[in-house]
Structure formats: structure tokens, C-alpha cells
C-alpha positions as a printed Julia matrix, in Angstrom:
375×3 Matrix{Float64}:
  44.19  -16.79  -46.96
  42.47  -13.4   -46.46
  39.2   -15.24  -45.64
  40.98  -17.38  -43.04
  42.53  -14.28  -41.38
  39.1   -12.57  -41.26
  37.54  -15.7   -39.73
  40.26  -15.94  -37.05
  39.84  -12.24  -36.23
  36.03  -12.59  -35.91
  36.44  -15.57  -33.57
  38.87  -13.61  -31.38
  36.53  -10.64  -31.13
  33.66  -13.01  -30.26
  35.72  -14.54  -27.45
  36.48  -11.08  -26.06
  32.8   -10.16  -26.15
  31.81  -13.32  -24.23
  34.59  -12.71  -21.72
  33.42   -9.14  -21.18
  29.82  -10.24  -20.7
  30.87  -12.8   -18.1
  32.87  -10.18  -16.26
  29.88   -7.84  -16.16
  27.61  -10.62  -14.91
  29.93  -11.24  -11.99
  29.77   -7.59  -10.93
  26.97   -5.7    -9.28
  25.83   -3.96   -6.17
  23.46   -4.84   -3.36
  20.84   -2.17   -2.68
  20.73   -3.23    0.94
  24.43   -2.59    1.38
  24.77   -6.13    2.69
  27.99   -8.05    2.31
  26.71  -11.18    3.94
  26.97  -14.38    1.9
  24.35  -16.89    2.94
  26.09  -20.13    3.71
  29.48  -18.41    3.74
  30.39  -19.37    0.16
  30.98  -17.5    -3.07
  28.61  -14.78   -4.22
  27.13  -14.23   -7.67
  25.02  -11.27   -8.73
  22.57  -11.02  -11.62
  23.41   -8.57  -14.39
  21.65   -5.19  -14.21
  20.13   -6.14  -10.86
  20.85   -5.94   -7.14
  19.91   -9.6    -6.69
  22.67  -11.47   -4.88
  22.25  -15.2    -5.36
  25.1   -16.23   -3.01
  24.93  -20.02   -2.53
  21.21  -20.2    -3.34
  20.23  -23.38   -5.14
  17.51  -26.01   -5.45
  13.94  -25.11   -4.56
  11.98  -23.48   -1.75
   8.51  -24.45   -0.6
   6.41  -21.68    0.95
   2.76  -21.05    1.71
   0.51  -18.46    3.28
  -1.16  -15.14    2.62
  -3.04  -14.93   -0.65
  -3.01  -11.16   -0.16
   0.66  -11.01   -1.15
   0.46  -13.7    -3.85
   0.66  -11.22   -6.73
   3.72   -9.58   -5.15
   5.4   -12.92   -4.5
   4.78  -14.01   -8.09
   6.45  -10.84   -9.41
   9.42  -11.31   -7.06
   9.81  -15.01   -7.83
   9.91  -14.3   -11.56
  12.88  -11.94  -11.15
  14.7   -14.0    -8.52
  14.33  -17.33  -10.29
  15.59  -15.89  -13.57
  18.63  -14.48  -11.8
  19.5   -17.37   -9.5
  17.89  -20.48  -10.98
  16.11  -21.26   -7.7
  12.57  -22.64   -7.97
  10.18  -21.14   -5.41
   6.76  -22.72   -4.99
   4.51  -20.33   -3.04
   1.04  -21.84   -2.71
  -0.82  -18.8    -1.37
  -3.32  -20.95    0.52
  -4.08  -18.28    3.12
  -2.38  -16.98    6.25
  -3.77  -19.74    8.48
  -2.52  -22.49    6.17
   0.89  -20.8     5.9
   1.45  -20.5     9.64
   0.36  -24.11   10.17
   2.72  -25.32    7.43
   5.56  -23.31    8.99
   5.06  -24.58   12.55
   4.94  -28.13   11.19
   8.25  -27.67    9.37
   6.77  -28.13    5.89
   7.96  -24.83    4.38
  11.1   -22.67    4.41
   9.05  -19.55    5.14
   5.41  -18.5     5.36
   3.42  -15.38    4.57
   0.84  -14.03    7.0
  -1.21  -10.83    7.2
  -1.2   -11.17   10.99
   1.77  -11.46   13.32
   2.38  -14.77   15.06
   0.33  -15.4    18.18
   2.18  -16.47   21.4
   1.07  -20.09   20.98
   2.3   -20.07   17.37
   5.7   -18.75   18.48
   5.85  -21.58   21.02
   4.99  -24.13   18.31
   7.7   -22.7    16.03
  10.43  -23.44   18.57
  10.03  -27.14   17.81
  11.22  -26.64   14.23
  13.54  -23.63   14.74
  16.4   -25.34   16.57
  17.69  -22.93   19.21
  15.45  -20.14   17.87
  11.86  -19.25   17.01
   9.63  -17.92   14.27
   9.79  -14.16   13.72
   7.67  -11.66   11.77
   9.32   -9.61    9.0
   6.98   -6.92    7.56
   7.48   -7.01    3.79
   4.31   -6.03    1.91
   1.85   -3.24    2.66
  -1.35   -2.14    1.03
  -4.99   -1.19    1.28
  -7.81   -3.64    1.78
 -10.18   -2.52   -0.93
 -13.92   -3.0    -0.69
 -15.1    -3.88   -4.19
 -18.73   -3.77   -5.26
 -20.94   -4.61   -8.22
 -23.97   -2.32   -8.35
 -25.25   -1.41  -11.85
 -25.28    2.34  -12.49
 -23.22    3.21   -9.4
 -19.64    4.13  -10.28
 -18.83    6.06   -7.11
 -19.78    4.87   -3.64
 -18.94    6.25   -0.21
 -19.37    4.17    2.95
 -18.31    4.7     6.55
 -17.34    2.17    9.22
 -20.83    1.86   10.83
 -22.48    1.25    7.45
 -19.84   -1.26    6.38
 -20.21   -3.11    9.68
 -23.98   -3.34    9.29
 -23.67   -4.54    5.68
 -21.25   -7.34    6.57
 -23.3    -8.26    9.67
 -26.47   -8.63    7.54
 -28.2    -5.69    9.24
 -28.31   -3.57    6.09
 -29.7    -5.8     3.34
 -30.59   -3.56    0.38
 -28.57   -1.1    -1.68
 -31.23    1.62   -1.39
 -31.08    1.55    2.42
 -31.44    4.98    4.06
 -27.94    4.83    5.61
 -26.31    4.27    2.19
 -28.49    6.96    0.6
 -27.43    9.5     3.22
 -23.75    8.96    2.36
 -24.46    9.01   -1.41
 -27.17   11.63   -2.05
 -26.37   11.92   -5.77
 -26.15    8.19   -6.53
 -28.98    6.27   -8.19
 -29.08    3.38   -5.73
 -31.24    0.47   -6.96
 -33.71   -1.6    -4.97
 -31.31   -4.54   -5.08
 -30.39   -7.12   -2.48
 -26.87   -6.85   -1.08
 -24.73   -9.97   -1.57
 -21.89   -9.64    0.96
 -18.93  -11.97    0.41
 -16.31  -12.87    3.01
 -13.43  -15.35    3.17
 -14.19  -19.03    3.77
 -10.63  -19.83    4.84
  -8.66  -18.43    7.77
  -7.23  -15.18    6.53
  -5.09  -12.29    7.73
  -7.14  -10.12    5.38
 -10.23  -10.97    7.4
  -8.28  -10.3    10.6
  -7.23   -6.82    9.45
 -10.62   -5.97    7.92
 -12.43   -6.81   11.15
  -9.77   -5.05   13.25
 -10.64   -1.9    11.34
 -14.37   -2.35   12.0
 -13.75   -3.12   15.65
 -11.53   -0.04   16.1
 -13.64    2.39   14.07
 -17.14    1.33   15.13
 -17.03   -0.94   18.22
 -20.72   -0.36   18.91
 -21.6    -1.93   15.55
 -18.95   -4.67   15.41
 -18.93   -6.65   18.61
 -17.19   -9.79   17.38
 -13.9   -10.93   18.83
 -12.06  -10.84   15.52
  -9.29  -13.04   14.19
  -8.5   -14.89   10.98
 -11.81  -16.79   10.88
 -14.99  -14.95    9.84
 -17.44  -14.65   12.75
 -20.34  -12.44   11.63
 -23.73  -13.86   10.7
 -24.99  -14.37    7.17
 -23.26  -13.42    3.96
 -21.61  -15.75    1.49
 -18.13  -17.26    1.6
 -15.41  -17.8    -1.01
 -11.84  -19.1    -0.7
  -8.86  -16.73   -0.81
  -8.76  -13.15   -2.05
  -9.01  -14.25   -5.68
 -12.19  -16.2    -4.93
 -13.92  -13.3    -3.19
 -12.92  -10.91   -6.0
 -14.25  -13.3    -8.63
 -17.61  -13.62   -6.86
 -17.97   -9.83   -6.61
 -17.19   -9.42  -10.32
 -19.82  -11.94  -11.43
 -22.6   -11.33   -8.87
 -25.12   -8.51   -9.23
 -25.4    -6.56   -5.96
 -22.19   -8.03   -4.53
 -19.69   -6.46   -2.15
 -16.5    -7.97   -0.73
 -13.08   -7.17    0.73
  -9.66   -8.03   -0.71
  -6.33   -6.41   -1.51
  -6.25   -3.63   -4.09
  -4.31   -5.8    -6.56
  -7.39   -8.05   -6.85
  -9.73   -5.11   -7.55
  -8.78   -4.6   -11.19
 -11.8    -4.11  -13.42
 -14.24   -3.22  -10.63
 -15.34   -0.22   -8.58
 -14.11    0.23   -5.01
 -15.62    2.04   -2.03
 -14.28    5.38   -0.78
 -14.14    5.46    3.03
 -15.6     8.32    5.07
 -13.18    8.43    8.01
 -14.33   11.74    9.43
 -11.61   13.63    7.54
 -12.59   16.55    5.27
 -13.12   14.21    2.29
 -13.71   10.48    1.75
 -10.49    8.54    1.15
  -9.86    6.32   -1.86
  -8.18    2.91   -1.67
  -4.81    3.72   -3.24
  -1.24    2.67   -2.56
  -0.29    6.24   -1.67
  -3.13    6.63    0.82
  -2.32    3.27    2.41
   1.33    4.27    2.82
   0.22    7.32    4.83
  -1.5     5.0     7.28
   1.3     2.4     7.45
   3.88    5.1     8.19
   2.0     5.66   11.45
   2.59    2.06   12.57
   4.72    1.16   15.58
   7.07   -1.82   15.97
   5.75   -3.8    18.93
   7.68   -7.06   18.42
  10.58   -7.89   20.74
  14.09   -9.03   19.86
  14.34   -9.96   16.19
  10.56   -9.93   15.79
   9.29   -6.86   13.9
   5.53   -7.16   14.37
   3.71   -3.85   13.84
   0.77   -2.14   15.48
  -1.38   -0.34   12.9
  -3.63    2.64   13.59
  -6.93    1.49   12.05
  -8.83    4.44   13.5
  -6.78    7.18   11.85
  -8.62   10.3    10.74
  -5.58   11.92    9.13
  -6.24   13.66    5.83
  -5.76   11.3     2.89
  -4.9     8.28    5.09
  -6.77    5.13    4.04
  -7.39    3.3     7.33
  -8.22   -0.18    6.08
  -4.68   -1.46    5.56
  -2.72   -4.61    6.14
   0.93   -5.52    6.36
   2.0    -8.98    5.27
   4.84  -10.61    7.18
   7.28  -13.2     5.96
   7.68  -15.68    8.81
  11.01  -17.43    9.18
  13.21  -18.91   11.92
  15.66  -16.4    13.4
  17.92  -19.36   14.24
  17.74  -23.03   13.36
  16.73  -22.75    9.7
  17.36  -25.91    7.68
  20.87  -25.9     6.24
  19.73  -26.95    2.77
  17.23  -24.09    2.4
  18.89  -21.29    4.41
  21.08  -19.85    1.6
  18.15  -19.58   -0.84
  15.79  -18.27    1.86
  18.21  -15.51    2.88
  18.99  -14.56   -0.71
  15.29  -14.33   -1.63
  14.31  -12.38    1.49
  17.28  -10.05    1.04
  16.16   -9.33   -2.51
  12.5    -8.64   -1.69
  13.52   -6.32    1.17
  15.97   -4.43   -1.06
  15.21   -1.11   -2.7
  14.77   -2.91   -6.01
  12.47   -5.54   -4.53
  10.3    -3.0    -2.72
   9.98   -0.87   -5.87
   8.21   -3.79   -7.58
   5.37   -3.46   -5.05
   4.03   -0.14   -6.36
   3.92   -1.6    -9.88
   1.54   -4.27   -8.54
  -0.79   -2.09   -6.41
   1.0    -2.77   -3.12
   2.62   -0.29   -0.74
   6.36   -0.51    0.09
   7.29   -0.77    3.75
   8.48    2.63    5.08
  12.29    3.1     5.16
  12.57    3.23    8.96
  11.01   -0.24    9.21
  12.45   -1.98    6.12
  16.01   -1.05    7.17
  15.48   -3.08   10.36
  14.13   -5.96    8.27
  17.29   -5.98    6.14
  19.53   -6.12    9.22
  17.49   -8.98   10.66
  17.67  -10.97    7.42
  21.48  -10.72    7.37
  21.55  -12.31   10.84
  19.38  -15.35   10.03
  21.12  -18.63   10.71
């Protein structure tokens, strides 16, 4: 009899514990302060997290910027665990993402460049009663990685970078590189410059920097497609980074998160000291950006030619592109819930852990308001 009473008591305590856990799971707070429930239904919140799942369900297809792929992967891991929504982000490049979006193949796209006027026009065909808008979500430096034996520290300026990537400086012991690095033991080694083979917002921002900082040495129009002569091509940021790692004499551009295990160039901007490619130094440059989009569009204008102390000028901002109105009813709840999470204080804090820069408060607060109004 005593054993039976102990068993019944243990079962009762177990039931109370489960009940308490369920109650805690149903509670929580939203870092954005939003009370909007996507789809207008009930809201559930993950335990120990600000993630609000709302009516999110099923799966989302997305494509675009490979620059933000590492950030998206980190976000998806947290969001999917909390809400059970499967998100398939291909990371095929900004050009592929925008094309997929304007053709109605994805719920949202990622791009390191804001939508062009013709792309906005194309988006109106799939955004019923609305259009595609740019939501700045991920910031960070475009690092220039290199593989030169015996050279652990390398300083370059905009003119020298432009000449390297335009095949006008062809050897690592060139006089221009020596002048910037008097203490380095530069080898007589051919430069292998790698650029993106696919259309890329990273290319767009990299060449915007060269065009702004040294227009006399970079006379190409710019854009997502590589235009300079010579060099070697590789697909996506991961492909360029891999080629630099395995090729003697290589140099290439990609986001800082892809530069693990290799040396990166310090940029001589004209400030008192060369500037390293770090999240903190990129944030100093992004904070100087201006919102130039109209209406719900939050496209930014970056100052690539900054000479501010400690500001790393070669930066990009990745936008999530979504319809402001006319999103598909079956994907809208999950899209809003995911975007709300990644724009939240918790979501943005994940960026620094993955070598990205959070969007400054003054801008991300506008992003959160815009997300709440998506329909």
C-alpha cells in the first residue's frame, strides 16, 4: 500500500512539472515590442527566446545573396527549432535571388544591392496591389583575403587594389605593393586574382568602393556582373574563398565570415592608420549610411569613400526583399514571423557571433515597423 501511495504521488508531481513547463513555453516576450500576429491567429512563443511563431507553418523557399548565407543558416537553425517551419535558403547569389523573387518562385530573396527600378516594376506582377521592397538586415565588411607565403600582414590602398583586379599589377613584388609594405618580404610570385563568376551584390559593392575611392583607376560601370579584364572566376563567396585558400599567390574578395583561416588585407584609406576588416570597423562605416528608399522601401546609400578613423570602407548591407502588399497567403505568416525574429534584438545579436555587423538601431527600428505592416 505504501508503494502504491508513493507511485501515485510521483505521478502527480510529474503531471504538475509537465503542466508548469507547458505554461512557461506559452509565455515570452518579443524584443521588437511587436504585438502583431501574422495571419491574425493565435500566437506561440519559444521558451527562453523572443521568437514569436504566430501562425507560422509549413516551409519557405528563399534564394539570393551568398554573402548572408552563414547568417541565414544560424537564424534558420534557431527559428526552425522554435517554430517547426522548414526554410530552404539556396544562397545562389543576389542576381539569382532577385530573379526568383520577381518570378514568384520564393517567399523572399536576399540581395546585397537594392532593387533596381526595372526590378521593382517586375515585382508588381507577383505582389498583388504592392511591390518588392528592400529591408536592410545584415551588414559587414567585404574582406580581401590573400595567400602569399611568408606575408602575414599586408596593406593595400584603393589604387593598388584596382590595378591588381584590373590585371595592371601582376606580381606580388611590384613597386606599388612594396611602397605600402616596406617591411614585408614580398616574393617574386604571380598574382592570381579571383572574382565572382555569378552575378553578385558582393561584386557590386566591391566595385562601388573602387569606383568611389579611385575613379581614375577603376573606370568600369559597375554592377552585379564582373566587368574588369583578366583574373579568374569562381561561383559564390564560398567558391572564391576556397580558391584563395588553395592557390599560391591568390587574392579575392568575400565577406569576413568566409575569411576564416586566411590572412586579410588592411586598407589604407588616408586615415592615420590602415584599417582592418572587422565587424566593429564595418559598423562605423554603416552607421554613416542614409536611407534613400521611398515609402516602405529602406534602401541605403553607403559612404564608400569614408576616411574616418577606424572606419572600414569596403562594406555591404544585405537586404531581404519581400512584397509590402500581396504576399501569398500560405507563406505570409511564416515570412513575417521569420523576418520579425531576424530583425529583433536577439536575431541581430547572432550576427556578431558569425562575423557580421548588426544594422544600426535607427535603421533596424524602421525595419521592424515595416515588417509588422506586411500583408
